[in-house]
């Protein structure tokens, strides 16, 4: 931007003004950037597009959750979500069109992966969601828990998150930015060496390899032990408490035996286990356990000394789980 401005005999500081308008001023167009000379605004508008994607659908749930279905400019569509919880304004962002991981219960991967998102496509989701908030409300948290496997598109994810955390960008603390992964050890190690320590969440979903191989097929080539070892190295080098995610599927991974195995697996780690009741996907046979079973499962974990959080399901009625809306409305236009 600075080069572009210099070539046009404009002062470099205008780049900072433009950035500020985009990330904190919530400008929708260059014309909104009222402290730039009119002629410059025109030239910017002729040379650049702020928005590349189009919003194919916008849903709102009664609990304040909003979901956008975003048509990307070249191909494919993705979903992203705004969640309102007390003081928090969290957004859930996609990293790929589709997903190659193949988790059997998840809508995002049912048709495989189409392509990685670019840095700009990831950022555009954040900015579109930010603009759904009233002016006095700021985004507080970002979770890379939309469609796709963020660690399979790490370069674009990290360069988008750099803007998200930069004070000149969205200014969100890296502690409030979560990268969620199925568990790819080499990429976790890369992330551990990265200059900014983001919050890491690992989707475990099963306490032993035979069950995890069934639910999360890529596990077959990886295995739980190497993932936990990489997670421990991440903690050792960043000091960030780890989160493990566990989607509860009735009759599959919700037994007391599973709870006990989880206790044995995770005991002694500085971590939080986030248990998520399954959000049913049309056409898939998986179900949310009854609330009595969920409570028993929780009690067994607590008795075993595990730090647990049972997440509330949000966005019921608007297909808010990864990839549901895209499946319903078609994978592309
Ligand atoms: N690929 C990353 C990000 C995926 S989405 C990962 O695997 O972590 C974030 C979380 O939502 C994952 O734990 C994923 O397994 C979970 N998830 C996917 N579909 C779900 C559903 N229908 N109900 C509840 N959780 C779901």
CSV table of C-alpha atoms and ligand atoms in Angstrom, one decimal:
chain,number,residue,atom,x,y,z
A,1,UNK,CA,0.0,0.0,0.0
A,2,UNK,CA,2.9,2.3,0.9
A,3,UNK,CA,4.5,1.7,-2.5
A,4,UNK,CA,1.3,2.2,-4.3
A,5,UNK,CA,0.8,5.5,-2.5
A,6,UNK,CA,4.4,6.7,-3.1
A,7,UNK,CA,4.1,6.0,-6.8
A,8,UNK,CA,1.2,8.4,-6.8
A,9,UNK,CA,3.0,11.0,-4.8
A,10,UNK,CA,0.9,10.5,-1.7
A,11,UNK,CA,2.3,10.5,1.8
A,12,UNK,CA,3.0,7.0,3.2
A,13,UNK,CA,1.0,7.7,6.3
A,14,UNK,CA,-2.2,7.3,4.3
A,15,UNK,CA,-1.6,3.6,4.4
A,16,UNK,CA,-2.1,3.6,8.1
A,17,UNK,CA,-5.2,5.7,7.7
A,18,UNK,CA,-6.6,3.2,5.2
A,19,UNK,CA,-5.8,0.2,7.4
A,20,UNK,CA,-7.4,1.9,10.4
A,21,UNK,CA,-10.6,2.5,8.4
A,22,UNK,CA,-10.7,-1.2,7.3
A,23,UNK,CA,-10.0,-2.8,10.7
A,24,UNK,CA,-11.4,-0.5,13.3
A,25,UNK,CA,-13.4,2.1,11.4
A,26,UNK,CA,-15.4,-0.7,9.7
A,27,UNK,CA,-15.5,1.2,6.4
A,28,UNK,CA,-17.6,-0.6,3.8
A,29,UNK,CA,-16.1,1.3,0.9
A,30,UNK,CA,-13.2,3.7,0.2
A,31,UNK,CA,-15.7,6.5,0.0
A,32,UNK,CA,-16.3,6.1,3.7
A,33,UNK,CA,-12.7,7.0,4.4
A,34,UNK,CA,-13.5,10.6,5.1
A,35,UNK,CA,-10.1,11.9,6.1
A,36,UNK,CA,-8.6,10.9,2.7
A,37,UNK,CA,-8.7,13.3,-0.3
A,38,UNK,CA,-11.6,12.7,-2.5
A,39,UNK,CA,-9.5,12.0,-5.6
A,40,UNK,CA,-7.5,9.4,-3.7
A,41,UNK,CA,-10.6,7.7,-2.6
A,42,UNK,CA,-11.7,7.5,-6.2
A,43,UNK,CA,-8.4,6.1,-7.3
A,44,UNK,CA,-8.4,3.5,-4.5
A,45,UNK,CA,-11.9,2.4,-5.5
A,46,UNK,CA,-10.7,2.1,-9.1
A,47,UNK,CA,-7.7,0.0,-8.2
A,48,UNK,CA,-8.8,-2.2,-5.3
A,49,UNK,CA,-11.8,-4.2,-4.0
A,50,UNK,CA,-12.4,-4.2,-0.3
A,51,UNK,CA,-14.9,-7.1,-0.6
A,52,UNK,CA,-14.3,-10.0,-2.9
A,53,UNK,CA,-16.8,-12.6,-1.7
A,54,UNK,CA,-20.6,-12.2,-1.7
A,55,UNK,CA,-23.0,-13.2,1.1
A,56,UNK,CA,-25.2,-16.0,-0.1
A,57,UNK,CA,-27.2,-16.3,3.1
A,58,UNK,CA,-27.4,-14.7,6.5
A,59,UNK,CA,-29.2,-16.5,9.4
A,60,UNK,CA,-29.9,-15.3,12.9
A,61,UNK,CA,-30.9,-17.5,15.8
A,62,UNK,CA,-32.9,-16.4,18.9
A,63,UNK,CA,-29.8,-16.7,21.1
A,64,UNK,CA,-28.0,-14.0,19.1
A,65,UNK,CA,-25.9,-16.3,17.0
A,66,UNK,CA,-25.6,-15.3,13.4
A,67,UNK,CA,-24.2,-17.2,10.5
A,68,UNK,CA,-23.0,-16.2,7.1
A,69,UNK,CA,-22.8,-18.4,4.0
A,70,UNK,CA,-20.0,-16.8,1.9
A,71,UNK,CA,-19.6,-17.3,-1.8
A,72,UNK,CA,-15.9,-17.0,-2.7
A,73,UNK,CA,-14.8,-15.2,-5.8
A,74,UNK,CA,-13.2,-18.1,-7.7
A,75,UNK,CA,-14.9,-21.1,-6.4
A,76,UNK,CA,-16.6,-22.6,-3.4
A,77,UNK,CA,-18.5,-21.4,-0.4
A,78,UNK,CA,-17.7,-21.4,3.3
A,79,UNK,CA,-19.6,-20.6,6.5
A,80,UNK,CA,-18.6,-18.4,9.4
A,81,UNK,CA,-20.4,-17.6,12.6
A,82,UNK,CA,-20.8,-14.8,15.2
A,83,UNK,CA,-21.6,-15.9,18.7
A,84,UNK,CA,-22.8,-13.7,21.5
A,85,UNK,CA,-22.2,-14.9,25.1
A,86,UNK,CA,-22.4,-12.5,28.0
A,87,UNK,CA,-19.4,-10.1,27.5
A,88,UNK,CA,-18.0,-12.2,24.6
A,89,UNK,CA,-18.3,-11.6,20.9
A,90,UNK,CA,-16.7,-14.6,19.3
A,91,UNK,CA,-16.3,-15.4,15.7
A,92,UNK,CA,-15.8,-18.9,14.2
A,93,UNK,CA,-14.0,-18.8,10.9
A,94,UNK,CA,-13.3,-21.3,8.1
A,95,UNK,CA,-9.8,-22.1,6.7
A,96,UNK,CA,-10.7,-24.4,3.8
A,97,UNK,CA,-13.5,-25.1,1.3
A,98,UNK,CA,-14.5,-28.5,2.6
A,99,UNK,CA,-12.1,-30.6,4.6
A,100,UNK,CA,-9.9,-33.6,3.9
A,101,UNK,CA,-9.9,-35.0,7.5
A,102,UNK,CA,-13.1,-37.0,7.0
A,103,UNK,CA,-14.4,-37.0,10.6
A,104,UNK,CA,-17.5,-39.2,10.2
A,105,UNK,CA,-19.9,-37.0,12.2
A,106,UNK,CA,-18.9,-33.7,10.6
A,107,UNK,CA,-20.8,-32.0,7.8
A,108,UNK,CA,-17.7,-30.1,6.5
A,109,UNK,CA,-15.8,-33.1,5.3
A,110,UNK,CA,-18.5,-35.2,3.7
A,111,UNK,CA,-17.5,-34.2,0.2
A,112,UNK,CA,-13.7,-33.9,0.8
A,113,UNK,CA,-11.6,-30.7,0.4
A,114,UNK,CA,-11.9,-28.4,-2.6
A,115,UNK,CA,-9.1,-25.9,-1.8
A,116,UNK,CA,-7.3,-23.8,0.8
A,117,UNK,CA,-8.6,-20.3,1.6
A,118,UNK,CA,-6.3,-17.4,1.0
A,119,UNK,CA,-5.2,-15.0,3.7
A,120,UNK,CA,-7.7,-12.5,2.3
A,121,UNK,CA,-10.6,-14.9,2.3
A,122,UNK,CA,-10.0,-15.7,5.9
A,123,UNK,CA,-9.7,-12.1,6.8
A,124,UNK,CA,-12.8,-11.2,4.9
A,125,UNK,CA,-14.9,-13.5,7.0
A,126,UNK,CA,-13.6,-11.8,10.1
A,127,UNK,CA,-14.4,-8.3,8.8
A,128,UNK,CA,-17.9,-9.3,7.5
A,129,UNK,CA,-18.7,-10.7,11.0
A,130,UNK,CA,-17.3,-7.7,12.7
A,131,UNK,CA,-19.6,-5.4,10.8
A,132,UNK,CA,-22.6,-7.3,12.1
A,133,UNK,CA,-21.9,-5.8,15.5
A,134,UNK,CA,-23.2,-2.5,16.7
A,135,UNK,CA,-20.5,0.2,16.7
A,136,UNK,CA,-19.9,0.1,20.5
A,137,UNK,CA,-19.3,-3.7,20.5
A,138,UNK,CA,-15.9,-5.2,19.6
A,139,UNK,CA,-14.9,-8.6,18.6
A,140,UNK,CA,-13.3,-10.3,21.5
A,141,UNK,CA,-12.4,-13.9,20.5
A,142,UNK,CA,-11.6,-15.7,17.3
A,143,UNK,CA,-11.8,-19.5,16.9
A,144,UNK,CA,-10.5,-21.3,13.8
A,145,UNK,CA,-13.3,-23.8,14.2
A,146,UNK,CA,-15.2,-23.3,11.0
A,147,UNK,CA,-14.8,-25.5,7.9
A,148,UNK,CA,-11.5,-27.1,7.2
A,149,UNK,CA,-8.3,-28.1,9.0
A,150,UNK,CA,-6.4,-24.9,9.9
A,151,UNK,CA,-3.1,-26.8,10.3
A,152,UNK,CA,-3.4,-28.1,6.7
A,153,UNK,CA,-3.4,-24.4,5.5
A,154,UNK,CA,-1.1,-23.0,8.1
A,155,UNK,CA,0.6,-20.3,6.1
A,156,UNK,CA,-2.6,-18.5,5.2
A,157,UNK,CA,-4.1,-19.0,8.6
A,158,UNK,CA,-1.1,-17.6,10.4
A,159,UNK,CA,-0.8,-14.6,8.1
A,160,UNK,CA,-4.5,-13.8,8.6
A,161,UNK,CA,-4.2,-14.2,12.3
A,162,UNK,CA,-1.2,-11.8,12.4
A,163,UNK,CA,-3.6,-9.1,11.2
A,164,UNK,CA,-6.2,-10.3,13.7
A,165,UNK,CA,-3.8,-9.9,16.6
A,166,UNK,CA,-1.9,-6.8,15.4
A,167,UNK,CA,-2.8,-3.6,17.2
A,168,UNK,CA,-2.9,-2.0,13.8
A,169,UNK,CA,-5.3,-4.7,12.7
A,170,UNK,CA,-8.2,-6.1,14.8
A,171,UNK,CA,-6.1,-6.0,17.9
A,172,UNK,CA,-7.3,-9.2,19.5
A,173,UNK,CA,-5.0,-10.8,22.0
A,174,UNK,CA,-3.4,-14.1,20.8
A,175,UNK,CA,-4.7,-15.6,24.1
A,176,UNK,CA,-8.2,-15.1,22.7
A,177,UNK,CA,-7.4,-16.6,19.3
A,178,UNK,CA,-7.9,-20.4,19.1
A,179,UNK,CA,-6.6,-22.7,16.4
A,180,UNK,CA,-8.5,-25.9,16.5
A,181,UNK,CA,-6.9,-29.0,14.9
A,182,UNK,CA,-7.6,-32.7,14.4
A,183,UNK,CA,-4.0,-33.2,15.6
A,184,UNK,CA,-1.2,-33.0,13.0
A,185,UNK,CA,2.0,-33.4,15.0
A,186,UNK,CA,4.5,-31.8,12.5
A,187,UNK,CA,2.3,-28.8,12.1
A,188,UNK,CA,1.7,-28.5,15.9
A,189,UNK,CA,5.5,-28.4,16.2
A,190,UNK,CA,5.7,-25.7,13.6
A,191,UNK,CA,3.1,-23.7,15.5
A,192,UNK,CA,5.1,-24.1,18.7
A,193,UNK,CA,8.1,-22.4,17.1
A,194,UNK,CA,6.0,-19.6,15.7
A,195,UNK,CA,6.6,-16.2,17.2
A,196,UNK,CA,3.0,-15.7,18.4
A,197,UNK,CA,1.7,-18.3,20.8
A,198,UNK,CA,-2.0,-18.8,19.9
A,199,UNK,CA,-4.3,-20.9,22.0
A,200,UNK,CA,-4.3,-24.5,20.7
A,201,UNK,CA,-7.3,-26.8,20.8
A,202,UNK,CA,-7.0,-30.4,19.8
A,203,UNK,CA,-10.1,-32.4,18.7
A,204,UNK,CA,-9.6,-35.7,20.5
A,205,UNK,CA,-13.2,-37.2,20.4
A,206,UNK,CA,-12.0,-40.6,21.6
A,207,UNK,CA,-9.7,-41.9,24.4
A,208,UNK,CA,-8.2,-44.8,22.4
A,209,UNK,CA,-6.9,-45.4,18.9
A,210,UNK,CA,-9.4,-48.0,17.8
A,211,UNK,CA,-12.3,-45.8,18.6
A,212,UNK,CA,-10.6,-42.7,17.3
A,213,UNK,CA,-9.7,-44.4,14.0
A,214,UNK,CA,-13.4,-45.0,13.5
A,215,UNK,CA,-14.5,-41.4,14.3
A,216,UNK,CA,-11.5,-39.5,13.0
A,217,UNK,CA,-10.1,-41.6,10.1
A,218,UNK,CA,-6.9,-39.7,9.7
A,219,UNK,CA,-6.0,-40.9,13.1
A,220,UNK,CA,-5.1,-44.2,11.5
A,221,UNK,CA,-1.9,-42.7,10.1
A,222,UNK,CA,-1.1,-40.6,13.2
A,223,UNK,CA,-2.2,-42.1,16.5
A,224,UNK,CA,-3.2,-40.4,19.8
A,225,UNK,CA,0.2,-40.8,21.5
A,226,UNK,CA,2.2,-38.7,18.9
A,227,UNK,CA,-0.5,-36.0,19.1
A,228,UNK,CA,-0.3,-35.8,22.9
A,229,UNK,CA,3.5,-35.7,22.7
A,230,UNK,CA,3.3,-32.8,20.2
A,231,UNK,CA,0.7,-31.1,22.4
A,232,UNK,CA,3.0,-31.4,25.4
A,233,UNK,CA,5.9,-29.9,23.4
A,234,UNK,CA,3.5,-27.0,22.5
A,235,UNK,CA,2.7,-26.4,26.1
A,236,UNK,CA,6.4,-26.6,27.1
A,237,UNK,CA,7.5,-24.0,24.6
A,238,UNK,CA,4.5,-21.6,24.8
A,239,UNK,CA,3.2,-22.1,28.3
A,240,UNK,CA,-0.3,-21.9,26.9
A,241,UNK,CA,-2.8,-24.2,28.6
A,242,UNK,CA,-4.1,-26.7,26.0
A,243,UNK,CA,-7.7,-27.4,25.3
A,244,UNK,CA,-8.9,-30.9,24.2
A,245,UNK,CA,-12.3,-31.1,22.4
A,246,UNK,CA,-14.6,-34.1,22.7
A,247,UNK,CA,-17.8,-34.2,20.8
A,248,UNK,CA,-20.2,-36.5,22.6
A,249,UNK,CA,-21.9,-39.0,20.3
A,250,UNK,CA,-24.6,-41.2,21.9
A,251,UNK,CA,-23.6,-44.8,22.3
A,252,UNK,CA,-20.2,-44.3,20.6
A,253,UNK,CA,-17.9,-42.3,22.9
A,254,UNK,CA,-20.1,-41.4,25.9
A,255,UNK,CA,-19.7,-44.5,28.1
A,256,UNK,CA,-18.3,-44.4,31.6
A,257,UNK,CA,-15.5,-46.6,30.4
A,258,UNK,CA,-14.6,-43.9,27.8
A,259,UNK,CA,-14.7,-41.3,30.6
A,260,UNK,CA,-12.3,-43.4,32.7
A,261,UNK,CA,-9.9,-43.9,29.8
A,262,UNK,CA,-10.0,-40.1,29.2
A,263,UNK,CA,-9.1,-39.5,32.8
A,264,UNK,CA,-6.1,-41.9,32.5
A,265,UNK,CA,-5.0,-40.3,29.2
A,266,UNK,CA,-5.2,-36.6,30.2
A,267,UNK,CA,-4.3,-36.7,33.9
A,268,UNK,CA,-1.4,-34.6,34.9
A,269,UNK,CA,-1.6,-32.2,31.9
A,270,UNK,CA,-2.3,-28.5,32.3
A,271,UNK,CA,-5.3,-28.7,30.1
A,272,UNK,CA,-9.0,-28.1,29.7
A,273,UNK,CA,-11.4,-30.7,28.3
A,274,UNK,CA,-14.1,-29.1,26.3
A,275,UNK,CA,-17.0,-31.6,26.0
A,276,UNK,CA,-19.4,-30.6,23.2
A,277,UNK,CA,-22.8,-32.2,22.8
A,278,UNK,CA,-23.2,-33.3,19.2
A,279,UNK,CA,-25.1,-31.0,16.9
A,280,UNK,CA,-26.9,-33.5,14.6
A,281,UNK,CA,-26.3,-33.3,10.9
A,282,UNK,CA,-29.1,-34.2,8.5
A,283,UNK,CA,-28.5,-37.5,6.8
A,284,UNK,CA,-25.9,-38.8,9.4
A,285,UNK,CA,-26.9,-41.4,11.9
A,286,UNK,CA,-25.1,-39.8,15.0
A,287,UNK,CA,-27.1,-38.4,17.9
A,288,UNK,CA,-26.6,-36.2,21.0
A,289,UNK,CA,-26.7,-38.3,24.2
A,290,UNK,CA,-29.6,-37.9,26.6
A,291,UNK,CA,-28.9,-35.3,29.3
A,292,UNK,CA,-28.6,-38.0,32.0
A,293,UNK,CA,-25.8,-39.7,30.1
A,294,UNK,CA,-24.0,-36.3,29.6
A,295,UNK,CA,-24.2,-35.6,33.3
A,296,UNK,CA,-22.8,-39.1,34.3
A,297,UNK,CA,-20.0,-38.6,31.8
A,298,UNK,CA,-19.2,-35.2,33.3
A,299,UNK,CA,-19.3,-36.5,36.9
A,300,UNK,CA,-16.9,-39.3,36.0
A,301,UNK,CA,-14.4,-36.8,34.5
A,302,UNK,CA,-14.7,-34.4,37.5
A,303,UNK,CA,-14.3,-37.3,39.9
A,304,UNK,CA,-11.1,-38.3,38.0
A,305,UNK,CA,-9.7,-34.8,38.6
A,306,UNK,CA,-10.0,-33.6,35.0
A,307,UNK,CA,-10.6,-29.9,34.3
A,308,UNK,CA,-13.8,-30.0,32.2
A,309,UNK,CA,-16.0,-27.5,30.5
A,310,UNK,CA,-19.3,-28.5,29.0
A,311,UNK,CA,-20.1,-26.3,26.2
A,312,UNK,CA,-23.6,-25.0,25.6
A,313,UNK,CA,-24.8,-25.6,22.1
A,314,UNK,CA,-25.3,-22.4,20.3
A,315,UNK,CA,-27.2,-21.5,17.2
A,316,UNK,CA,-29.8,-24.2,17.2
A,317,UNK,CA,-32.2,-23.7,14.4
A,318,UNK,CA,-29.7,-22.1,12.1
A,319,UNK,CA,-27.5,-25.1,11.1
A,320,UNK,CA,-24.6,-23.6,13.0
A,321,UNK,CA,-22.4,-26.7,13.2
A,322,UNK,CA,-19.5,-26.7,10.7
A,323,UNK,CA,-20.6,-27.1,7.2
A,324,UNK,CA,-24.3,-27.7,7.8
A,325,UNK,CA,-25.7,-24.6,6.0
A,326,UNK,CA,-23.4,-25.1,3.0
A,327,UNK,CA,-24.7,-28.7,2.6
A,328,UNK,CA,-28.3,-27.6,2.8
A,329,UNK,CA,-27.9,-24.8,0.3
A,330,UNK,CA,-25.6,-26.5,-2.1
A,331,UNK,CA,-21.8,-26.7,-2.2
A,332,UNK,CA,-21.6,-23.9,-4.8
A,333,UNK,CA,-23.8,-21.5,-6.6
B,1,LIG,N1,-10.4,-29.3,11.7
B,1,LIG,C1,-10.4,-28.6,13.0
B,1,LIG,C2,-11.5,-27.6,13.1
B,1,LIG,C3,-12.8,-28.3,12.9
B,1,LIG,S1,-14.3,-27.6,13.6
B,1,LIG,C4,-10.6,-29.7,14.1
B,1,LIG,O1,-10.8,-30.8,13.8
B,1,LIG,O2,-10.5,-29.3,15.2
B,1,LIG,C5,-14.1,-27.5,15.4
B,1,LIG,C6,-14.7,-28.6,16.2
B,1,LIG,O3,-16.1,-28.9,15.9
B,1,LIG,C7,-14.0,-29.9,16.0
B,1,LIG,O4,-13.7,-30.4,17.3
B,1,LIG,C8,-15.0,-30.7,15.3
B,1,LIG,O5,-14.8,-32.1,15.4
B,1,LIG,C9,-16.3,-30.2,15.9
B,1,LIG,N2,-17.5,-30.6,15.2
B,1,LIG,C10,-17.7,-30.9,13.8
B,1,LIG,N3,-19.0,-31.2,13.5
B,1,LIG,C11,-19.7,-31.1,14.7
B,1,LIG,C12,-21.0,-31.3,15.0
B,1,LIG,N4,-21.9,-31.6,14.1
B,1,LIG,N5,-21.4,-31.1,16.3
B,1,LIG,C13,-20.5,-30.8,17.3
B,1,LIG,N6,-19.2,-30.6,17.0
B,1,LIG,C14,-18.8,-30.7,15.7
